[in-house]
Protein backbone atom coordinates (compact mmCIF):
# COMPACT_ATOMS: atom_id res chain seq x y z
CA UNK A 1 0.00 0.00 0.00
CA UNK A 2 1.23 3.49 -0.86
CA UNK A 3 2.06 5.96 1.91
CA UNK A 4 -0.60 8.67 2.28
CA UNK A 5 1.58 11.24 4.07
CA UNK A 6 5.03 12.78 3.87
CA UNK A 7 7.28 14.47 6.39
CA UNK A 8 8.05 18.18 5.97
CA UNK A 9 9.58 20.97 8.01
CA UNK A 10 7.95 24.37 8.48
CA UNK A 11 9.95 27.30 9.88
CA UNK A 12 8.60 30.46 11.52
CA UNK A 13 10.97 33.27 12.55
CA UNK A 14 10.95 36.62 14.32
CA UNK A 15 13.55 39.19 15.35
CA UNK A 16 14.37 40.06 18.98
CA UNK A 17 15.84 43.54 19.14
CA UNK A 18 14.73 44.95 22.50
CA UNK A 19 15.80 43.60 25.89
CA UNK A 20 13.29 42.45 28.50
CA UNK A 21 10.36 42.47 26.12
CA UNK A 22 7.54 40.05 25.33
CA UNK A 23 7.24 39.08 21.64
CA UNK A 24 4.05 37.67 20.14
CA UNK A 25 4.38 37.06 16.38
CA UNK A 26 1.04 37.10 14.55
CA UNK A 27 -0.59 35.00 11.83
CA UNK A 28 1.52 31.86 12.00
CA UNK A 29 -0.42 29.02 10.40
CA UNK A 30 0.30 25.41 9.56
CA UNK A 31 -0.17 24.23 5.96
CA UNK A 32 -3.75 23.11 5.27
CA UNK A 33 -2.66 19.53 4.53
CA UNK A 34 -1.04 19.04 7.96
CA UNK A 35 -2.08 15.68 9.44
CA UNK A 36 -0.18 16.19 12.70
CA UNK A 37 2.86 17.86 14.26
CA UNK A 38 5.59 15.40 15.27
CA UNK A 39 8.37 17.60 16.62
CA UNK A 40 9.61 21.08 17.46
CA UNK A 41 13.01 22.74 17.54
CA UNK A 42 14.14 26.24 18.49
CA UNK A 43 17.16 27.74 16.79
CA UNK A 44 18.80 31.13 16.44
CA UNK A 45 21.51 32.99 14.58
CA UNK A 46 23.01 33.56 18.07
CA UNK A 47 22.23 30.32 19.97
CA UNK A 48 23.86 31.55 23.19
CA UNK A 49 21.41 34.46 23.35
CA UNK A 50 18.44 32.14 22.83
CA UNK A 51 19.83 29.70 25.42
CA UNK A 52 20.42 32.25 28.18
CA UNK A 53 17.84 34.95 27.50
CA UNK A 54 14.72 33.18 26.23
CA UNK A 55 11.59 31.56 27.58
CA UNK A 56 8.22 31.05 25.92
CA UNK A 57 4.71 29.68 25.79
CA UNK A 58 3.85 27.65 22.68
CA UNK A 59 0.40 26.66 21.48
CA UNK A 60 -0.39 24.58 18.38
CA UNK A 61 -3.90 24.16 17.02
CA UNK A 62 -5.42 25.63 20.18
CA UNK A 63 -3.55 23.29 22.57
CA UNK A 64 -0.90 24.64 24.92
CA UNK A 65 2.17 22.42 24.54
CA UNK A 66 4.65 24.46 26.58
CA UNK A 67 3.47 26.73 29.43
CA UNK A 68 4.39 30.36 30.02
CA UNK A 69 8.04 30.70 31.05
CA UNK A 70 9.22 27.40 29.54
CA UNK A 71 13.01 27.71 29.11
CA UNK A 72 14.29 27.87 25.54
CA UNK A 73 17.39 25.88 26.53
CA UNK A 74 15.20 22.75 26.78
CA UNK A 75 14.04 23.07 23.15
CA UNK A 76 17.37 23.75 21.42
CA UNK A 77 20.19 21.37 20.54
CA UNK A 78 23.78 21.74 19.46
CA UNK A 79 25.10 21.20 15.95
CA UNK A 80 26.82 18.05 17.16
CA UNK A 81 23.40 16.35 17.28
CA UNK A 82 22.28 14.64 14.07
CA UNK A 83 19.77 16.83 12.17
CA UNK A 84 16.93 14.31 12.50
CA UNK A 85 17.43 14.08 16.27
CA UNK A 86 17.34 17.82 16.98
CA UNK A 87 13.55 17.90 17.33
CA UNK A 88 11.74 17.77 20.66
CA UNK A 89 9.39 14.80 20.18
CA UNK A 90 5.73 15.86 20.40
CA UNK A 91 4.20 12.53 19.42
CA UNK A 92 1.29 13.29 17.09
CA UNK A 93 -0.22 16.70 17.93
CA UNK A 94 -3.41 17.34 16.00
CA UNK A 95 -3.31 20.57 13.96
CA UNK A 96 -6.69 21.79 15.26
CA UNK A 97 -7.38 25.24 13.81
CA UNK A 98 -3.89 25.22 12.15
CA UNK A 99 -2.67 28.09 14.33
CA UNK A 100 0.80 28.31 15.84
CA UNK A 101 1.11 30.83 18.69
CA UNK A 102 4.17 31.77 20.67
CA UNK A 103 4.72 34.29 23.47
CA UNK A 104 8.48 34.68 23.69
CA UNK A 105 10.08 36.59 26.54
CA UNK A 106 13.59 38.01 26.39
CA UNK A 107 15.33 38.69 29.72
CA UNK A 108 18.74 40.20 30.38
CA UNK A 109 21.48 37.71 31.21
CA UNK A 110 25.10 38.44 32.13
CA UNK A 111 26.43 35.69 29.80
CA UNK A 112 24.58 36.91 26.70
CA UNK A 113 24.37 40.63 25.98
CA UNK A 114 21.59 41.62 23.56
CA UNK A 115 23.87 43.73 21.35
CA UNK A 116 22.31 44.02 17.87
CA UNK A 117 19.64 41.48 18.75
CA UNK A 118 19.02 37.99 17.43
CA UNK A 119 16.58 35.98 15.37
CA UNK A 120 14.52 33.15 16.85
CA UNK A 121 13.27 30.37 14.59
CA UNK A 122 10.67 27.76 15.48
CA UNK A 123 11.04 24.69 13.27
CA UNK A 124 8.16 22.20 13.22
CA UNK A 125 8.39 18.63 11.95
CA UNK A 126 5.05 17.92 10.24
CA UNK A 127 3.33 14.93 8.73
CA UNK A 128 1.40 16.20 5.71
CA UNK A 129 -1.27 14.47 3.62
CA UNK A 130 -0.28 13.86 0.00
PDB file of C-alpha atoms in Angstrom:
ATOM      1  CA  UNK A   1       0.000   0.000   0.000  1.00  0.00           C
ATOM      2  CA  UNK A   2       1.230   3.493  -0.859  1.00  0.00           C
ATOM      3  CA  UNK A   3       2.059   5.963   1.914  1.00  0.00           C
ATOM      4  CA  UNK A   4      -0.600   8.670   2.284  1.00  0.00           C
ATOM      5  CA  UNK A   5       1.583  11.240   4.072  1.00  0.00           C
ATOM      6  CA  UNK A   6       5.034  12.783   3.871  1.00  0.00           C
ATOM      7  CA  UNK A   7       7.284  14.470   6.394  1.00  0.00           C
ATOM      8  CA  UNK A   8       8.055  18.178   5.966  1.00  0.00           C
ATOM      9  CA  UNK A   9       9.576  20.967   8.014  1.00  0.00           C
ATOM     10  CA  UNK A  10       7.950  24.367   8.483  1.00  0.00           C
ATOM     11  CA  UNK A  11       9.945  27.297   9.881  1.00  0.00           C
ATOM     12  CA  UNK A  12       8.604  30.455  11.520  1.00  0.00           C
ATOM     13  CA  UNK A  13      10.971  33.268  12.554  1.00  0.00           C
ATOM     14  CA  UNK A  14      10.955  36.615  14.325  1.00  0.00           C
ATOM     15  CA  UNK A  15      13.551  39.190  15.350  1.00  0.00           C
ATOM     16  CA  UNK A  16      14.369  40.060  18.984  1.00  0.00           C
ATOM     17  CA  UNK A  17      15.842  43.538  19.136  1.00  0.00           C
ATOM     18  CA  UNK A  18      14.733  44.946  22.504  1.00  0.00           C
ATOM     19  CA  UNK A  19      15.797  43.601  25.890  1.00  0.00           C
ATOM     20  CA  UNK A  20      13.288  42.454  28.499  1.00  0.00           C
ATOM     21  CA  UNK A  21      10.358  42.467  26.124  1.00  0.00           C
ATOM     22  CA  UNK A  22       7.541  40.053  25.329  1.00  0.00           C
ATOM     23  CA  UNK A  23       7.239  39.084  21.637  1.00  0.00           C
ATOM     24  CA  UNK A  24       4.050  37.665  20.136  1.00  0.00           C
ATOM     25  CA  UNK A  25       4.383  37.056  16.381  1.00  0.00           C
ATOM     26  CA  UNK A  26       1.042  37.105  14.552  1.00  0.00           C
ATOM     27  CA  UNK A  27      -0.591  35.002  11.829  1.00  0.00           C
ATOM     28  CA  UNK A  28       1.519  31.857  12.002  1.00  0.00           C
ATOM     29  CA  UNK A  29      -0.416  29.023  10.402  1.00  0.00           C
ATOM     30  CA  UNK A  30       0.304  25.405   9.557  1.00  0.00           C
ATOM     31  CA  UNK A  31      -0.172  24.226   5.958  1.00  0.00           C
ATOM     32  CA  UNK A  32      -3.748  23.109   5.273  1.00  0.00           C
ATOM     33  CA  UNK A  33      -2.662  19.528   4.526  1.00  0.00           C
ATOM     34  CA  UNK A  34      -1.037  19.042   7.957  1.00  0.00           C
ATOM     35  CA  UNK A  35      -2.084  15.680   9.437  1.00  0.00           C
ATOM     36  CA  UNK A  36      -0.179  16.186  12.704  1.00  0.00           C
ATOM     37  CA  UNK A  37       2.861  17.858  14.259  1.00  0.00           C
ATOM     38  CA  UNK A  38       5.592  15.402  15.269  1.00  0.00           C
ATOM     39  CA  UNK A  39       8.369  17.597  16.623  1.00  0.00           C
ATOM     40  CA  UNK A  40       9.606  21.076  17.461  1.00  0.00           C
ATOM     41  CA  UNK A  41      13.006  22.743  17.539  1.00  0.00           C
ATOM     42  CA  UNK A  42      14.143  26.242  18.494  1.00  0.00           C
ATOM     43  CA  UNK A  43      17.165  27.737  16.792  1.00  0.00           C
ATOM     44  CA  UNK A  44      18.802  31.128  16.444  1.00  0.00           C
ATOM     45  CA  UNK A  45      21.507  32.991  14.579  1.00  0.00           C
ATOM     46  CA  UNK A  46      23.007  33.556  18.068  1.00  0.00           C
ATOM     47  CA  UNK A  47      22.230  30.317  19.967  1.00  0.00           C
ATOM     48  CA  UNK A  48      23.859  31.545  23.190  1.00  0.00           C
ATOM     49  CA  UNK A  49      21.407  34.458  23.354  1.00  0.00           C
ATOM     50  CA  UNK A  50      18.436  32.136  22.831  1.00  0.00           C
ATOM     51  CA  UNK A  51      19.826  29.704  25.420  1.00  0.00           C
ATOM     52  CA  UNK A  52      20.421  32.246  28.182  1.00  0.00           C
ATOM     53  CA  UNK A  53      17.843  34.953  27.497  1.00  0.00           C
ATOM     54  CA  UNK A  54      14.720  33.178  26.233  1.00  0.00           C
ATOM     55  CA  UNK A  55      11.586  31.565  27.577  1.00  0.00           C
ATOM     56  CA  UNK A  56       8.218  31.051  25.915  1.00  0.00           C
ATOM     57  CA  UNK A  57       4.710  29.677  25.789  1.00  0.00           C
ATOM     58  CA  UNK A  58       3.852  27.651  22.685  1.00  0.00           C
ATOM     59  CA  UNK A  59       0.400  26.660  21.477  1.00  0.00           C
ATOM     60  CA  UNK A  60      -0.390  24.584  18.384  1.00  0.00           C
ATOM     61  CA  UNK A  61      -3.901  24.165  17.023  1.00  0.00           C
ATOM     62  CA  UNK A  62      -5.417  25.634  20.180  1.00  0.00           C
ATOM     63  CA  UNK A  63      -3.547  23.290  22.574  1.00  0.00           C
ATOM     64  CA  UNK A  64      -0.902  24.642  24.923  1.00  0.00           C
ATOM     65  CA  UNK A  65       2.175  22.420  24.542  1.00  0.00           C
ATOM     66  CA  UNK A  66       4.649  24.458  26.584  1.00  0.00           C
ATOM     67  CA  UNK A  67       3.468  26.732  29.431  1.00  0.00           C
ATOM     68  CA  UNK A  68       4.393  30.365  30.018  1.00  0.00           C
ATOM     69  CA  UNK A  69       8.038  30.704  31.050  1.00  0.00           C
ATOM     70  CA  UNK A  70       9.222  27.396  29.540  1.00  0.00           C
ATOM     71  CA  UNK A  71      13.011  27.707  29.112  1.00  0.00           C
ATOM     72  CA  UNK A  72      14.294  27.874  25.543  1.00  0.00           C
ATOM     73  CA  UNK A  73      17.387  25.880  26.526  1.00  0.00           C
ATOM     74  CA  UNK A  74      15.204  22.749  26.779  1.00  0.00           C
ATOM     75  CA  UNK A  75      14.040  23.074  23.151  1.00  0.00           C
ATOM     76  CA  UNK A  76      17.373  23.745  21.423  1.00  0.00           C
ATOM     77  CA  UNK A  77      20.188  21.369  20.541  1.00  0.00           C
ATOM     78  CA  UNK A  78      23.784  21.737  19.459  1.00  0.00           C
ATOM     79  CA  UNK A  79      25.104  21.204  15.951  1.00  0.00           C
ATOM     80  CA  UNK A  80      26.823  18.051  17.158  1.00  0.00           C
ATOM     81  CA  UNK A  81      23.399  16.349  17.281  1.00  0.00           C
ATOM     82  CA  UNK A  82      22.284  14.640  14.071  1.00  0.00           C
ATOM     83  CA  UNK A  83      19.774  16.833  12.173  1.00  0.00           C
ATOM     84  CA  UNK A  84      16.929  14.307  12.503  1.00  0.00           C
ATOM     85  CA  UNK A  85      17.433  14.077  16.273  1.00  0.00           C
ATOM     86  CA  UNK A  86      17.336  17.824  16.984  1.00  0.00           C
ATOM     87  CA  UNK A  87      13.546  17.900  17.326  1.00  0.00           C
ATOM     88  CA  UNK A  88      11.742  17.771  20.664  1.00  0.00           C
ATOM     89  CA  UNK A  89       9.387  14.798  20.179  1.00  0.00           C
ATOM     90  CA  UNK A  90       5.735  15.855  20.403  1.00  0.00           C
ATOM     91  CA  UNK A  91       4.198  12.525  19.416  1.00  0.00           C
ATOM     92  CA  UNK A  92       1.286  13.287  17.089  1.00  0.00           C
ATOM     93  CA  UNK A  93      -0.215  16.696  17.934  1.00  0.00           C
ATOM     94  CA  UNK A  94      -3.415  17.336  15.996  1.00  0.00           C
ATOM     95  CA  UNK A  95      -3.308  20.570  13.964  1.00  0.00           C
ATOM     96  CA  UNK A  96      -6.691  21.787  15.264  1.00  0.00           C
ATOM     97  CA  UNK A  97      -7.377  25.236  13.814  1.00  0.00           C
ATOM     98  CA  UNK A  98      -3.890  25.220  12.152  1.00  0.00           C
ATOM     99  CA  UNK A  99      -2.672  28.087  14.330  1.00  0.00           C
ATOM    100  CA  UNK A 100       0.798  28.314  15.845  1.00  0.00           C
ATOM    101  CA  UNK A 101       1.109  30.825  18.685  1.00  0.00           C
ATOM    102  CA  UNK A 102       4.170  31.771  20.674  1.00  0.00           C
ATOM    103  CA  UNK A 103       4.721  34.285  23.467  1.00  0.00           C
ATOM    104  CA  UNK A 104       8.479  34.678  23.685  1.00  0.00           C
ATOM    105  CA  UNK A 105      10.081  36.587  26.536  1.00  0.00           C
ATOM    106  CA  UNK A 106      13.589  38.012  26.389  1.00  0.00           C
ATOM    107  CA  UNK A 107      15.330  38.692  29.715  1.00  0.00           C
ATOM    108  CA  UNK A 108      18.740  40.200  30.382  1.00  0.00           C
ATOM    109  CA  UNK A 109      21.481  37.712  31.215  1.00  0.00           C
ATOM    110  CA  UNK A 110      25.102  38.439  32.127  1.00  0.00           C
ATOM    111  CA  UNK A 111      26.432  35.692  29.804  1.00  0.00           C
ATOM    112  CA  UNK A 112      24.576  36.912  26.702  1.00  0.00           C
ATOM    113  CA  UNK A 113      24.373  40.634  25.978  1.00  0.00           C
ATOM    114  CA  UNK A 114      21.589  41.622  23.564  1.00  0.00           C
ATOM    115  CA  UNK A 115      23.866  43.731  21.348  1.00  0.00           C
ATOM    116  CA  UNK A 116      22.306  44.023  17.874  1.00  0.00           C
ATOM    117  CA  UNK A 117      19.639  41.478  18.747  1.00  0.00           C
ATOM    118  CA  UNK A 118      19.022  37.985  17.427  1.00  0.00           C
ATOM    119  CA  UNK A 119      16.580  35.981  15.369  1.00  0.00           C
ATOM    120  CA  UNK A 120      14.522  33.154  16.851  1.00  0.00           C
ATOM    121  CA  UNK A 121      13.267  30.367  14.585  1.00  0.00           C
ATOM    122  CA  UNK A 122      10.673  27.760  15.480  1.00  0.00           C
ATOM    123  CA  UNK A 123      11.040  24.690  13.266  1.00  0.00           C
ATOM    124  CA  UNK A 124       8.157  22.205  13.217  1.00  0.00           C
ATOM    125  CA  UNK A 125       8.386  18.635  11.954  1.00  0.00           C
ATOM    126  CA  UNK A 126       5.052  17.923  10.243  1.00  0.00           C
ATOM    127  CA  UNK A 127       3.331  14.934   8.735  1.00  0.00           C
ATOM    128  CA  UNK A 128       1.401  16.204   5.713  1.00  0.00           C
ATOM    129  CA  UNK A 129      -1.269  14.473   3.621  1.00  0.00           C
ATOM    130  CA  UNK A 130      -0.276  13.861  -0.002  1.00  0.00           C
TER     131      UNK A 130
END
